[in-house]
Coordinates of C-alpha atoms and ligand atoms in Angstrom, one line a residue:
M16 CA -6.9 -1.0 37.1
T17 CA -4.1 -0.2 34.7
A18 CA -4.3 2.9 32.5
P19 CA -5.9 2.2 29.1
L20 CA -3.6 1.7 26.2
D21 CA -3.6 4.2 23.3
V22 CA -4.0 1.7 20.5
L23 CA -4.5 -2.1 20.2
V24 CA -3.4 -3.3 16.7
V25 CA -5.2 -6.5 15.8
G26 CA -3.3 -8.5 13.2
A27 CA 0.4 -8.6 12.3
G28 CA 0.3 -9.0 8.5
P29 CA 2.0 -6.3 6.4
T30 CA -0.7 -3.7 7.4
G31 CA -0.5 -4.3 11.2
L32 CA 3.3 -4.4 11.1
A33 CA 3.4 -1.1 9.2
L34 CA 0.9 0.5 11.6
G35 CA 3.1 -0.7 14.5
A36 CA 6.1 0.9 12.9
Q37 CA 4.3 4.2 12.4
L38 CA 2.8 4.2 15.9
G39 CA 6.2 3.4 17.3
A40 CA 8.0 6.1 15.3
H41 CA 5.5 8.6 16.6
G42 CA 5.7 7.5 20.2
A43 CA 2.2 6.0 20.8
R44 CA 1.6 3.4 23.5
F45 CA 0.3 0.3 21.7
R46 CA 0.2 -3.4 21.5
I47 CA 0.1 -5.6 18.4
V48 CA -1.4 -9.1 18.6
D49 CA -1.8 -11.9 16.1
R50 CA -3.6 -15.1 16.6
C51 CA -1.1 -17.1 14.5
L52 CA 1.8 -18.5 16.4
D53 CA 4.2 -17.8 13.6
R54 CA 4.5 -15.3 10.8
V55 CA 3.4 -16.5 7.3
R56 CA 6.2 -18.1 5.4
E57 CA 4.6 -18.4 2.0
S58 CA 4.4 -15.4 -0.2
R59 CA 1.1 -14.0 -1.1
A60 CA 1.7 -10.5 -2.4
L61 CA 4.9 -10.5 -4.4
A62 CA 5.5 -6.9 -5.5
V63 CA 6.2 -3.7 -3.7
Q64 CA 5.2 -0.5 -5.5
P65 CA 7.4 2.7 -5.7
R66 CA 5.1 4.6 -3.4
T67 CA 5.3 2.0 -0.7
L68 CA 9.1 1.9 -1.0
E69 CA 9.1 5.7 -0.6
A70 CA 6.7 5.6 2.4
L71 CA 8.8 2.9 4.2
A72 CA 12.1 4.8 3.6
G73 CA 11.4 6.8 6.7
F74 CA 12.0 3.7 8.8
G75 CA 15.3 3.0 7.1
I76 CA 14.2 -0.3 5.7
T77 CA 13.7 0.4 2.0
E78 CA 17.3 -0.2 1.1
E79 CA 17.2 -3.6 2.7
L80 CA 13.9 -4.5 0.8
V81 CA 15.4 -3.4 -2.5
A82 CA 18.6 -5.4 -1.8
R83 CA 16.6 -8.5 -1.1
G84 CA 14.2 -8.1 -4.0
N85 CA 14.3 -8.0 -7.8
P86 CA 13.7 -4.5 -9.3
T87 CA 12.4 -6.0 -12.6
A88 CA 12.4 -3.6 -15.4
R89 CA 10.2 -5.3 -17.9
L90 CA 7.2 -7.4 -18.7
C91 CA 7.2 -9.9 -21.5
L92 CA 3.8 -10.1 -23.1
H93 CA 3.5 -13.4 -25.0
L94 CA 1.0 -13.0 -27.7
P95 CA -0.1 -15.7 -30.1
R96 CA 2.7 -15.1 -32.6
R97 CA 5.2 -12.9 -30.9
V98 CA 6.6 -11.5 -27.7
V99 CA 6.2 -7.8 -26.9
R100 CA 8.7 -6.5 -24.2
L101 CA 7.1 -3.8 -22.2
P102 CA 9.4 -1.6 -20.1
L103 CA 7.9 -1.1 -16.6
F104 CA 7.9 2.3 -15.0
D105 CA 10.4 3.8 -17.5
I106 CA 8.4 7.0 -17.7
G107 CA 6.3 9.1 -15.4
C108 CA 8.2 7.9 -12.4
D109 CA 11.2 10.3 -12.6
D110 CA 10.3 12.0 -9.4
T111 CA 10.9 9.0 -7.2
P112 CA 14.1 7.4 -6.0
Y113 CA 12.5 4.0 -6.7
P114 CA 11.3 4.0 -10.3
F115 CA 10.7 0.2 -10.4
L116 CA 8.4 -2.5 -9.4
L117 CA 10.2 -4.5 -6.7
F118 CA 9.5 -8.2 -6.8
L119 CA 9.8 -9.4 -3.2
S120 CA 8.0 -12.1 -1.3
Q121 CA 5.4 -10.8 1.2
A122 CA 7.0 -13.1 3.8
E123 CA 10.2 -11.1 3.3
T124 CA 8.5 -7.7 3.5
E125 CA 6.9 -8.9 6.8
R126 CA 10.2 -10.2 8.1
V127 CA 11.9 -6.8 7.5
L128 CA 9.1 -4.9 9.2
G129 CA 9.0 -7.3 12.1
A130 CA 12.8 -6.9 12.6
W131 CA 12.3 -3.1 12.7
L132 CA 9.8 -3.5 15.5
A133 CA 11.9 -6.1 17.4
A134 CA 15.0 -3.8 17.3
R135 CA 12.8 -1.2 19.1
D136 CA 11.7 -3.7 21.7
V137 CA 8.1 -3.9 20.3
E138 CA 6.9 -7.5 20.7
V139 CA 4.4 -8.9 18.3
E140 CA 2.3 -10.9 20.6
R141 CA 1.7 -14.1 18.6
G142 CA -0.8 -16.8 19.5
T143 CA -3.0 -14.0 20.9
E144 CA -6.5 -13.6 19.5
L145 CA -9.0 -10.8 19.9
V146 CA -12.2 -12.6 20.6
R147 CA -14.4 -9.6 21.7
A148 CA -14.3 -5.9 21.7
E149 CA -17.0 -3.7 23.2
R150 CA -17.3 0.1 23.8
E151 CA -17.6 1.2 27.4
G152 CA -17.3 4.7 28.7
G153 CA -15.3 6.1 25.8
L154 CA -12.9 3.2 25.7
V155 CA -12.9 -0.3 24.1
V156 CA -12.9 -3.2 26.4
C157 CA -11.1 -6.1 24.6
R158 CA -10.9 -9.8 25.4
L159 CA -7.7 -11.4 24.2
R160 CA -7.2 -15.2 24.3
R161 CA -3.8 -16.8 24.6
D162 CA -3.0 -20.4 25.4
G163 CA -6.6 -20.9 26.5
A164 CA -6.5 -18.1 29.0
E165 CA -8.3 -14.8 28.6
E166 CA -7.1 -11.3 29.4
T167 CA -9.3 -8.2 29.5
M168 CA -7.7 -5.0 28.5
R169 CA -8.8 -1.4 27.7
A170 CA -7.7 0.7 24.8
R171 CA -8.7 4.1 23.4
Y172 CA -8.6 2.9 19.9
V173 CA -8.7 -0.6 18.2
V174 CA -7.4 -1.0 14.7
G175 CA -8.5 -4.0 12.7
C176 CA -5.6 -5.1 10.5
D177 CA -7.0 -8.6 10.8
G178 CA -7.6 -9.4 7.2
A179 CA -10.6 -10.3 5.1
H180 CA -12.4 -12.1 7.9
S181 CA -11.8 -9.3 10.4
T182 CA -13.1 -9.8 13.9
V183 CA -12.8 -6.0 14.6
R184 CA -15.0 -5.3 11.6
T185 CA -17.6 -7.7 13.0
Q186 CA -17.4 -6.4 16.5
A187 CA -17.7 -2.8 15.2
G188 CA -20.8 -3.8 13.2
I189 CA -19.4 -2.6 9.9
G190 CA -20.6 -4.3 6.7
F191 CA -18.4 -5.8 4.0
E192 CA -20.3 -5.7 0.7
G193 CA -19.2 -7.0 -2.6
Y194 CA -19.0 -10.2 -4.6
A195 CA -16.9 -13.3 -5.4
Y196 CA -15.5 -13.9 -8.8
P197 CA -16.7 -17.3 -10.3
Q198 CA -13.2 -18.5 -11.4
T199 CA -10.8 -20.5 -9.2
F200 CA -7.1 -19.6 -9.5
L201 CA -4.1 -21.8 -9.1
L202 CA -0.9 -20.4 -7.7
A203 CA 2.5 -22.1 -7.3
D204 CA 6.0 -21.1 -6.3
L205 CA 8.4 -23.3 -8.2
E206 CA 11.2 -23.6 -10.7
V207 CA 10.6 -23.2 -14.5
D208 CA 13.0 -24.3 -17.2
G209 CA 12.8 -22.3 -20.4
L210 CA 11.7 -18.9 -19.1
E211 CA 13.8 -15.8 -19.7
P212 CA 15.1 -15.0 -16.2
G213 CA 14.4 -11.7 -14.4
S214 CA 11.4 -10.5 -16.3
A215 CA 7.7 -10.9 -15.6
H216 CA 5.9 -13.0 -18.2
T217 CA 2.2 -12.9 -19.3
Y218 CA 0.7 -15.3 -21.7
L219 CA -2.5 -14.0 -23.3
T220 CA -4.8 -16.8 -24.5
G221 CA -8.4 -17.1 -25.4
A222 CA -9.0 -19.1 -22.2
G223 CA -7.5 -16.5 -19.9
M224 CA -4.1 -15.4 -18.7
L225 CA -1.1 -17.2 -17.4
F226 CA 1.5 -15.4 -15.4
F227 CA 5.1 -16.0 -14.2
F228 CA 6.6 -13.5 -11.8
P229 CA 10.3 -13.5 -10.8
L230 CA 9.9 -14.2 -7.0
G231 CA 13.4 -15.3 -6.0
E232 CA 12.5 -16.7 -2.6
P233 CA 11.4 -19.3 -1.7
A234 CA 11.5 -20.3 -5.4
T235 CA 12.6 -18.6 -8.6
W236 CA 9.1 -18.2 -10.0
R237 CA 5.5 -17.5 -9.0
M238 CA 3.0 -19.1 -11.4
L239 CA -0.6 -17.8 -11.5
A240 CA -3.3 -19.2 -13.7
M241 CA -7.0 -19.8 -14.0
R242 CA -8.1 -23.3 -13.2
P243 CA -9.2 -24.7 -16.6
P244 CA -12.9 -25.4 -17.0
G245 CA -13.7 -29.1 -16.4
T246 CA -11.1 -29.6 -13.6
P247 CA -12.8 -30.6 -10.4
V248 CA -12.8 -27.6 -8.0
D249 CA -11.3 -29.6 -5.1
A250 CA -8.6 -31.4 -7.2
E251 CA -5.2 -31.2 -5.7
V252 CA -2.9 -28.7 -7.3
T253 CA -0.1 -31.0 -8.6
T254 CA 2.8 -30.2 -10.8
E255 CA 1.1 -32.4 -13.4
L256 CA -2.0 -30.3 -13.4
L257 CA 0.0 -27.1 -13.7
Q258 CA 2.3 -28.6 -16.4
G259 CA -0.9 -29.5 -18.3
I260 CA -2.0 -25.9 -18.3
V261 CA 1.3 -24.6 -19.4
D262 CA 1.5 -27.2 -22.2
H263 CA -2.0 -26.3 -23.4
W264 CA -1.6 -22.5 -23.2
T265 CA 2.0 -22.0 -24.4
S266 CA 4.2 -23.5 -27.1
D267 CA 7.5 -22.5 -25.5
G268 CA 8.3 -26.0 -24.1
L269 CA 8.4 -24.7 -20.5
V270 CA 9.1 -27.4 -17.8
L271 CA 7.8 -26.9 -14.3
R272 CA 9.6 -28.5 -11.3
D273 CA 10.4 -28.4 -7.6
P274 CA 7.2 -26.7 -6.3
V275 CA 7.6 -25.1 -2.9
W276 CA 4.0 -24.1 -2.4
A277 CA 0.9 -24.6 -4.5
T278 CA -2.7 -23.6 -3.7
A279 CA -6.0 -22.9 -5.2
F280 CA -8.1 -19.9 -4.3
R281 CA -11.1 -17.8 -5.2
L282 CA -11.1 -14.0 -5.4
H283 CA -13.5 -11.5 -4.0
N284 CA -14.1 -7.8 -4.5
R285 CA -15.4 -6.3 -1.3
G286 CA -15.2 -3.1 0.7
A287 CA -16.0 -2.1 4.2
A288 CA -19.1 0.2 4.4
R289 CA -17.0 2.5 6.7
Y290 CA -13.3 2.6 7.7
R291 CA -14.2 3.9 11.1
S292 CA -16.9 3.4 13.7
G293 CA -16.2 5.4 16.9
P294 CA -13.0 4.0 18.4
F295 CA -12.7 1.2 15.8
F296 CA -10.7 1.6 12.6
L297 CA -10.1 -0.8 9.7
A298 CA -7.1 -1.0 7.5
G299 CA -5.7 -3.3 4.8
D300 CA -7.7 -6.4 3.8
A301 CA -10.1 -5.8 6.7
A302 CA -11.2 -2.7 4.7
H303 CA -10.8 -3.8 1.1
I304 CA -10.1 -7.0 -0.9
H305 CA -9.9 -7.4 -4.6
S306 CA -8.1 -9.3 -7.3
P307 CA -4.2 -9.2 -7.4
A308 CA -4.2 -7.5 -10.8
G309 CA -1.7 -4.7 -10.7
A310 CA -0.2 -5.8 -7.3
Q311 CA -2.1 -3.3 -5.3
G312 CA -3.5 -5.2 -2.2
M313 CA -0.6 -5.3 0.2
N314 CA 0.6 -1.9 -0.9
T315 CA -2.7 -0.2 -0.3
G316 CA -2.9 -1.8 3.1
I317 CA 0.6 -0.6 4.1
Q318 CA -0.3 2.9 3.0
D319 CA -3.6 2.8 4.9
A320 CA -1.5 2.0 8.0
L321 CA 1.0 4.8 7.4
N322 CA -1.9 7.3 6.9
L323 CA -3.6 6.3 10.2
G324 CA -0.6 5.7 12.5
W325 CA 0.7 9.3 12.9
K326 CA -2.9 10.6 13.3
L327 CA -3.7 8.2 16.1
A328 CA -0.3 8.9 17.8
Q329 CA -0.7 12.7 17.7
V330 CA -4.3 12.6 18.9
C331 CA -3.4 10.3 21.8
H332 CA -0.6 12.7 22.7
G333 CA -3.0 15.6 22.7
R334 CA -1.0 17.2 19.9
A335 CA -3.8 17.2 17.4
P336 CA -7.6 17.5 17.6
E337 CA -9.8 14.4 17.5
R338 CA -11.3 15.5 14.2
L339 CA -7.9 14.6 12.6
L340 CA -9.0 11.0 12.8
A341 CA -12.0 11.6 10.5
T342 CA -9.6 12.4 7.7
Y343 CA -8.4 8.8 7.7
E344 CA -11.6 7.6 6.2
S345 CA -12.1 10.6 3.9
E346 CA -8.6 10.1 2.5
R347 CA -8.3 6.3 2.3
A348 CA -11.8 5.1 1.5
P349 CA -11.7 6.7 -2.0
V350 CA -8.3 5.1 -2.6
G351 CA -9.7 1.7 -1.6
R352 CA -12.8 2.2 -3.9
S353 CA -10.6 3.3 -6.8
V354 CA -8.3 0.2 -6.4
R355 CA -11.3 -2.1 -6.3
G356 CA -12.7 -0.6 -9.5
L357 CA -9.3 -0.6 -11.3
T358 CA -8.4 -4.2 -10.4
D359 CA -11.9 -5.3 -11.3
R360 CA -11.7 -3.8 -14.8
A361 CA -8.2 -5.3 -15.4
F362 CA -9.3 -8.7 -14.0
T363 CA -12.5 -8.8 -16.2
V364 CA -10.5 -8.1 -19.4
A365 CA -7.8 -10.7 -18.4
T366 CA -10.2 -13.5 -17.5
G367 CA -13.6 -12.9 -19.0
H368 CA -15.2 -15.6 -21.3
H369 CA -17.3 -13.2 -23.3
P370 CA -16.4 -13.6 -27.0
L371 CA -15.5 -9.8 -27.2
L372 CA -13.1 -10.2 -24.3
R373 CA -11.5 -13.3 -25.9
L374 CA -11.2 -11.3 -29.1
A375 CA -9.6 -8.4 -27.2
R376 CA -7.0 -10.7 -25.7
T377 CA -6.1 -12.7 -28.7
R378 CA -6.7 -10.3 -31.7
L379 CA -6.7 -6.7 -30.4
A380 CA -3.9 -7.0 -27.8
P381 CA -1.2 -7.7 -30.4
H382 CA -2.1 -4.4 -32.2
L383 CA -2.9 -2.4 -29.1
A384 CA 0.3 -3.2 -27.1
P385 CA 2.7 -1.5 -29.5
L386 CA 0.4 1.6 -29.6
V387 CA 0.3 1.8 -25.9
L388 CA 4.1 1.5 -25.9
R389 CA 4.4 4.4 -28.3
S390 CA 2.1 6.7 -26.4
T391 CA 4.0 8.4 -23.7
V392 CA 0.8 10.0 -22.4
L393 CA -0.9 6.7 -21.9
R394 CA 2.2 5.0 -20.5
T395 CA 2.7 7.8 -18.0
R396 CA -0.9 7.5 -16.9
I397 CA -0.7 3.8 -16.4
F398 CA 2.6 3.8 -14.5
R399 CA 1.5 6.7 -12.3
T400 CA -1.6 4.8 -11.3
V401 CA -0.1 1.3 -10.8
S402 CA 3.0 2.7 -9.0
E403 CA 0.6 4.4 -6.6
L404 CA 2.7 7.6 -7.0
G405 CA -0.4 9.4 -8.3
I406 CA -2.4 8.9 -5.1
H407 CA -3.3 12.3 -3.7
Y408 CA -5.6 13.8 -1.0
R409 CA -6.4 17.1 -2.7
R410 CA -10.0 17.0 -1.6
S411 CA -9.2 16.2 2.1
P412 CA -10.0 18.7 4.8
L413 CA -6.4 18.3 5.7
S414 CA -5.2 19.7 2.4
L415 CA -5.3 23.5 2.2
A416 CA -3.9 25.6 -0.6
G417 CA -3.1 29.2 0.3
T418 CA -5.0 32.0 -1.4
R419 CA -2.2 32.1 -4.0
P420 CA -0.9 28.6 -4.6
P421 CA 2.3 28.2 -6.6
A422 CA 1.7 28.2 -10.4
H423 CA 3.6 24.9 -10.8
G424 CA 4.8 22.1 -8.6
P425 CA 3.1 19.8 -6.1
R426 CA -0.2 20.9 -4.6
A427 CA -1.8 20.5 -1.2
G428 CA -2.7 16.8 -0.8
D429 CA -0.1 15.6 -3.2
R430 CA 2.8 13.4 -2.0
L431 CA 6.0 15.3 -1.8
P432 CA 8.0 14.4 -4.9
D433 CA 11.7 13.6 -4.6
V434 CA 12.6 16.8 -6.4
P435 CA 15.3 17.9 -6.0
R436 CA 16.7 14.4 -5.4
G437 CA 17.1 13.7 -1.7
L438 CA 14.3 15.9 -0.6
Q439 CA 12.2 12.9 0.6
A440 CA 15.1 11.6 2.6
R441 CA 15.6 15.0 4.2
T442 CA 11.9 15.1 5.3
S443 CA 11.5 11.5 6.4
A444 CA 12.1 11.9 10.2
P445 CA 8.9 11.5 12.1
G446 CA 6.8 14.7 12.4
W447 CA 5.9 17.6 10.2
H448 CA 8.4 19.4 7.9
L449 CA 8.1 23.0 6.8
L450 CA 9.7 23.7 3.4
L451 CA 10.5 27.3 2.7
T452 CA 11.8 28.3 -0.7
G453 CA 13.2 31.6 -2.1
P454 CA 15.8 34.0 -0.6
P455 CA 16.7 32.7 2.9
H456 CA 16.4 36.3 4.4
L457 CA 12.6 35.9 4.0
W458 CA 12.6 33.2 6.5
S459 CA 14.5 34.6 9.5
D460 CA 14.1 32.9 12.9
E461 CA 12.3 36.0 14.1
R462 CA 9.6 35.8 11.5
L463 CA 9.1 32.1 12.1
A464 CA 9.2 32.2 15.9
P465 CA 5.4 33.0 16.4
L466 CA 4.5 30.1 14.1
L467 CA 6.9 27.6 15.7
R468 CA 6.4 28.5 19.4
G469 CA 5.1 25.4 21.2
R470 CA 5.5 23.3 18.1
E471 CA 9.3 23.0 18.1
D472 CA 9.1 19.2 18.7
L473 CA 6.5 18.7 15.9
V474 CA 7.9 20.7 13.0
T475 CA 11.3 20.7 11.4
V476 CA 12.2 23.7 9.2
H477 CA 14.0 23.3 5.9
R478 CA 15.1 26.4 3.9
L479 CA 15.5 25.4 0.3
A480 CA 17.5 28.1 -1.4
A481 CA 18.7 26.8 -4.7
E482 CA 16.5 24.0 -6.0
S483 CA 13.0 23.5 -4.8
P484 CA 9.8 21.7 -5.8
W485 CA 8.2 25.1 -6.7
P486 CA 9.5 27.8 -9.0
D487 CA 8.3 30.7 -6.7
V488 CA 8.8 31.9 -3.2
A489 CA 6.7 29.3 -1.5
Q490 CA 5.8 27.5 1.8
G491 CA 4.9 23.8 2.0
L492 CA 4.0 22.0 5.1
V493 CA 4.7 18.2 4.8
R494 CA 2.7 15.8 6.9
P495 CA 4.3 12.9 8.7
D496 CA 3.2 10.5 5.9
G497 CA 4.9 12.6 3.2
H498 CA 1.8 14.3 1.8
L499 CA 1.6 18.1 1.6
G500 CA -0.9 19.6 4.0
H501 CA -0.5 23.3 3.2
V502 CA 1.0 24.9 0.1
A503 CA 1.2 28.7 -0.5
R504 CA 3.0 31.1 -2.6
G505 CA 4.8 34.2 -1.2
A506 CA 6.2 35.0 2.2
H507 CA 3.1 35.8 4.1
L508 CA 2.6 33.4 6.9
A509 CA -1.0 34.1 7.9
G510 CA -2.4 31.1 5.9
L511 CA 0.2 28.7 7.4
R512 CA -0.5 30.0 10.9
A513 CA -4.3 29.4 10.4
Y514 CA -3.5 25.9 9.2
A515 CA -1.2 25.1 12.1
D516 CA -3.7 26.5 14.6
Q517 CA -6.3 24.1 13.1
W518 CA -4.3 20.9 12.9
L519 CA -1.3 21.4 15.2
P520 CA -2.8 23.4 18.0
V521 CA -0.5 24.6 20.8
Ligands
FAD6 C1 -3.2 -16.3 -2.7 C2 -3.1 -14.9 -2.6 C3 -2.3 -14.2 -3.5 C4 -2.1 -12.8 -3.3 N1 -1.3 -12.1 -4.2 C5 -1.2 -10.8 -4.1 C6 -0.3 -10.0 -5.0 O1 0.2 -10.5 -5.9 N2 -0.2 -8.7 -4.7 C7 -0.8 -8.0 -3.7 O2 -0.5 -6.8 -3.5 N3 -1.6 -8.7 -2.8 C8 -1.8 -10.0 -3.0 N4 -2.5 -10.7 -2.2 C9 -3.2 -10.0 -1.1 C10 -2.2 -9.7 0.0 O3 -1.7 -10.9 0.5 C11 -3.0 -9.0 1.1 O4 -3.6 -7.8 0.6 C12 -2.2 -8.7 2.4 O5 -1.8 -9.9 3.0 C13 -3.1 -7.9 3.3 O6 -2.4 -7.7 4.5 P1 -3.2 -7.4 5.8 O7 -2.1 -7.2 6.8 O8 -4.2 -6.4 5.7 O9 -4.0 -8.8 6.1 P2 -3.4 -10.2 6.4 O10 -2.1 -10.4 5.6 O11 -4.5 -11.2 6.0 O12 -3.1 -10.3 7.9 C14 -4.1 -10.4 8.9 C15 -3.5 -10.9 10.2 O13 -4.5 -10.8 11.2 C16 -4.5 -12.0 12.0 N5 -5.8 -12.1 12.6 C17 -7.0 -12.3 12.0 N6 -8.0 -12.3 13.0 C18 -7.4 -12.1 14.2 C19 -7.9 -12.0 15.5 N7 -9.2 -12.0 15.8 N8 -7.0 -11.7 16.5 C20 -5.7 -11.6 16.3 N9 -5.2 -11.7 15.0 C21 -6.0 -11.9 14.0 C22 -4.2 -13.1 11.0 O14 -3.6 -14.2 11.7 C23 -3.2 -12.4 10.1 O15 -1.8 -12.6 10.5 C24 -2.8 -12.1 -2.3 C25 -3.5 -12.8 -1.4 C26 -3.7 -14.2 -1.5 C27 -4.6 -14.9 -0.5

């Protein structure tokens, strides 16, 4: 019998592809299968957040994503009697090289990730469905079906990146609790005459919200609206139906034409009871689904994958203890819960029929929007949250502050900011990165030798003399996913040694 595989990745949507890239970059032995014969051509998610762009930069694909997308700088909020232009991410995002919301079709994001894998001879095995997965003697025995034939294979770990109806989740016996929203939504990728190009547009009405997003490919605009009450639920989504909504909800004389794709769908808010059960892991939509408010879904899935991939690879190589894998759930499940809560609140305000919510949309919003615009504190908080730059793992067992953490600057568990500019690029190669600040003589090779011995292939050392993220003499150990594991002030290495012995044992 052939040796078991390290990891079977089930599903090649954005989450599975990102996991494949992270496993590949860290040298794991894995396969990635998807039951669909071809990748999805329509766009579902259409925006990539700054934190996702940062996280994908290590694969060298962010520049291509940015070149193919539209870094839209503002949102036009169409209120009953005026238009308020809200700058997007103009504040609170100065520590990233990507301070913008990138509008890009999900199909294009998947294509770029898929091309990265193909260039490294990783085949996405399409038309291959996981039909069964059972634990047996510390492994998972998986049955894969392709062209009517079945293959049995064994893997140490199986990751369900297989979407909302996850087979892996079912096979692992993990619940998926939550609720469906009562409204039906209409979505169309099409051309619109009369819209100011390049910006995102939101029409606030008593009946709900109507959105136009600058998509680019396969059509200029993505329209999203609630199905008007009274329309039959199974009515075809025609241009006439959509034009009727636009005429009823706006007075701008917009003309819709040339639809490329139109569909109706219902939204759910659900979360997996656990992200892990023994050798089974869940990531992306298999672990959490919610409304598209704030464009968080695909982004959260990709970041789940990037958190899990290096951990699996290092455990499989015997370079990290098995308990490292427990930190996946403790770090990512709170993020999933927070995104579900956030999107639920935004969605309820945007679509609710309660008279107070209608009042909020039509009467309060025109007064509140300028106040929000003026408040830098509020705007910073909103942008930090939506951009996902504010996600941290400060309470994770993997985040350890030294006895004297630096007075200012990023803390253990925070993402490494791009301060000074270029720091993220310098620390994006696979593996851990040790940042040492202060006079270089403090960090001689002799002093570091006991710490690095046996870890030379895992840790890259950077001596940051002039500019640094911390004002003091400090040490920061950056994880392979760009978050700080250990941060300490001063030149004593005992805390860092203890951390390395725990998580990077020799
Ligand atoms: C209409 C619509 C609009 C959306 N708009 C947005 C948006 O604006 N912003 C946003 O961020 N998100 C949006 N989303 C959500 C976003 O598309 C998802 O969050 C994202 O696709 C999740 O990626 P994933 O890889 O986790 O799962 P998926 O993209 O669902 O991929 C799962 C893959 O697993 C495969 N698979 C399933 N079962 C098996 C099996 N047993 N064996 C093998 N393969 C299997 C499937 O074929 C599929 O390719 C939208 C979703 C929809 C439906």
